[in-house]
Amino acid sequence: MRFSVKKVLGIEKPRDDIQFILDCANIRNSRVISIIIMIMEIICFGISFNFEVHMDPSIPNSWMFHHRIAYVTLFTAAAQLFLYVMTHPAEMGRFTHRALTVRIGIFLTTLSAFAIYVSILDYFLKEQILVFITLELLLACIFMVRPIFSVALITISFWFFYWLMDKVAGVSAATNVNYPILYVFFVIVNIARYYQYLKVARQTVMNHALAESLRESSLTDALTKLRNRAALKLRFEEMIGSEITMMLTDIDDFKSHNDKLGHRHGDELLVRFARILQAEFGAENAFRYGGDEYIVMIPKISAQEFDEKIKNCLLAIAGDFNFSGGRASGPVNSIDDLDAFIKAADEKLYQAKRRGKNRVL
């Protein structure tokens, strides 16, 4: 039972990625609602002066004065929310959950207080309480706030307003029947809408994770777990405007390893060499180019530093096999330079093979 209550009321905070989606929805909703509220309050404030001229003499002058105070207060609450969401767009991720929650909390609390204040003034004059019902519905349905907070605000608002109605002018039998039904309806709608969108947010996170997994698979070599040719191209694009060093390398006499010890051993050799390159040059800088060929591409590194890494690779191999490589360095001006770098490195690799292998030129 406790678990069910916790789940229904949203006592447990959602995961950060899910909360981010909920916050983005709140920012989008805040933009629209805050603008609508500000426009409505400006209109109501202006109309109040015309209404005052034709107002029933039996209505106290203070009645309109109190309404104007309420209009200005709600306008201010909407304005602070509007300014925050416009200066902290969701698309750029500039907002924080805490700050956004505070702004929405100020707005919703003011909205609820406005609904009670204005409606009790109207109720005192035997008018309808449609303002209260309309704004409470807005409170219940617009923002993705955990029910533990929104239901508490709805509950306090509803029953405090009921107490005020009873004190001011009494409550009719019809209201005693309909009012609790309205309260339960608003609570159910609030909880249902929150969990409906929470379900959408979770599905969105799952879809993003699946898409990222598929993207990662499409950029990763299945055997060695190194990045593949597609990833090499993307990484090269990131290097535009930078100086890079690229090495094309392969295992010397790899075919003989396969022929003598079998393809399984060959695969193990490929994986081992891949791990050595990855450990020394970094996972983001090592790529399987095809067969037993690998490419290492690293930005802003001196020839001395690169040679030191090659020595470390030789130490890790411990003489179990040899490799040769061709190295090319220079600035990257456009994606079209990729083929030129690979060609230059390949020519150096070919020279290394002709000079007896087991070397990097």
Coordinates of N, CA and C in Angstrom, one line a residue, residues 41-55 63-65 67-69 71-72:
E41 N -4.5 39.7 -18.0 CA -4.5 40.6 -16.8 C -4.5 42.1 -17.3
I42 N -3.8 42.3 -18.4 CA -3.7 43.7 -18.9 C -5.1 44.1 -19.4
I43 N -5.8 43.2 -20.1 CA -7.2 43.4 -20.6 C -8.1 43.6 -19.4
C44 N -8.1 42.7 -18.4 CA -9.0 42.9 -17.2 C -8.7 44.2 -16.5
F45 N -7.4 44.5 -16.4 CA -7.1 45.8 -15.7 C -7.7 47.0 -16.4
G46 N -7.6 47.0 -17.7 CA -8.1 48.1 -18.5 C -9.6 48.1 -18.5
I47 N -10.3 46.9 -18.6 CA -11.7 46.9 -18.6 C -12.3 47.3 -17.3
S48 N -11.5 47.1 -16.2 CA -12.0 47.4 -14.9 C -12.4 48.9 -14.8
F49 N -11.7 49.8 -15.5 CA -12.0 51.2 -15.4 C -13.3 51.5 -16.1
N50 N -13.6 50.9 -17.2 CA -14.9 51.0 -17.9 C -16.0 50.4 -17.0
F51 N -15.7 49.3 -16.4 CA -16.7 48.6 -15.6 C -17.1 49.5 -14.4
E52 N -16.0 50.2 -13.9 CA -16.2 51.0 -12.6 C -17.2 52.1 -12.9
V53 N -17.2 52.6 -14.1 CA -18.1 53.7 -14.5 C -19.6 53.3 -14.5
H54 N -19.8 52.0 -14.9 CA -21.2 51.5 -15.0 C -21.5 50.5 -13.9
M55 N -20.7 50.5 -12.8 CA -20.8 49.5 -11.8 C -22.1 49.8 -10.9
W63 N -14.2 46.9 -3.9 CA -14.3 45.6 -4.6 C -13.5 45.7 -5.9
M64 N -13.6 46.8 -6.6 CA -12.8 46.9 -7.9 C -11.3 47.2 -7.5
F65 N -11.1 47.9 -6.5 CA -9.7 48.2 -6.1 C -9.0 46.9 -5.8
H67 N -9.7 43.9 -6.9 CA -9.5 43.2 -8.2 C -8.3 43.7 -8.9
R68 N -8.1 45.0 -8.9 CA -6.9 45.5 -9.7 C -5.6 45.1 -9.0
I69 N -5.6 45.0 -7.7 CA -4.4 44.6 -7.0 C -4.1 43.1 -7.4
Y71 N -5.1 41.6 -10.2 CA -4.6 41.6 -11.6 C -3.1 41.9 -11.7
V72 N -2.7 42.9 -11.0 CA -1.2 43.3 -11.0 C -0.4 42.2 -10.4

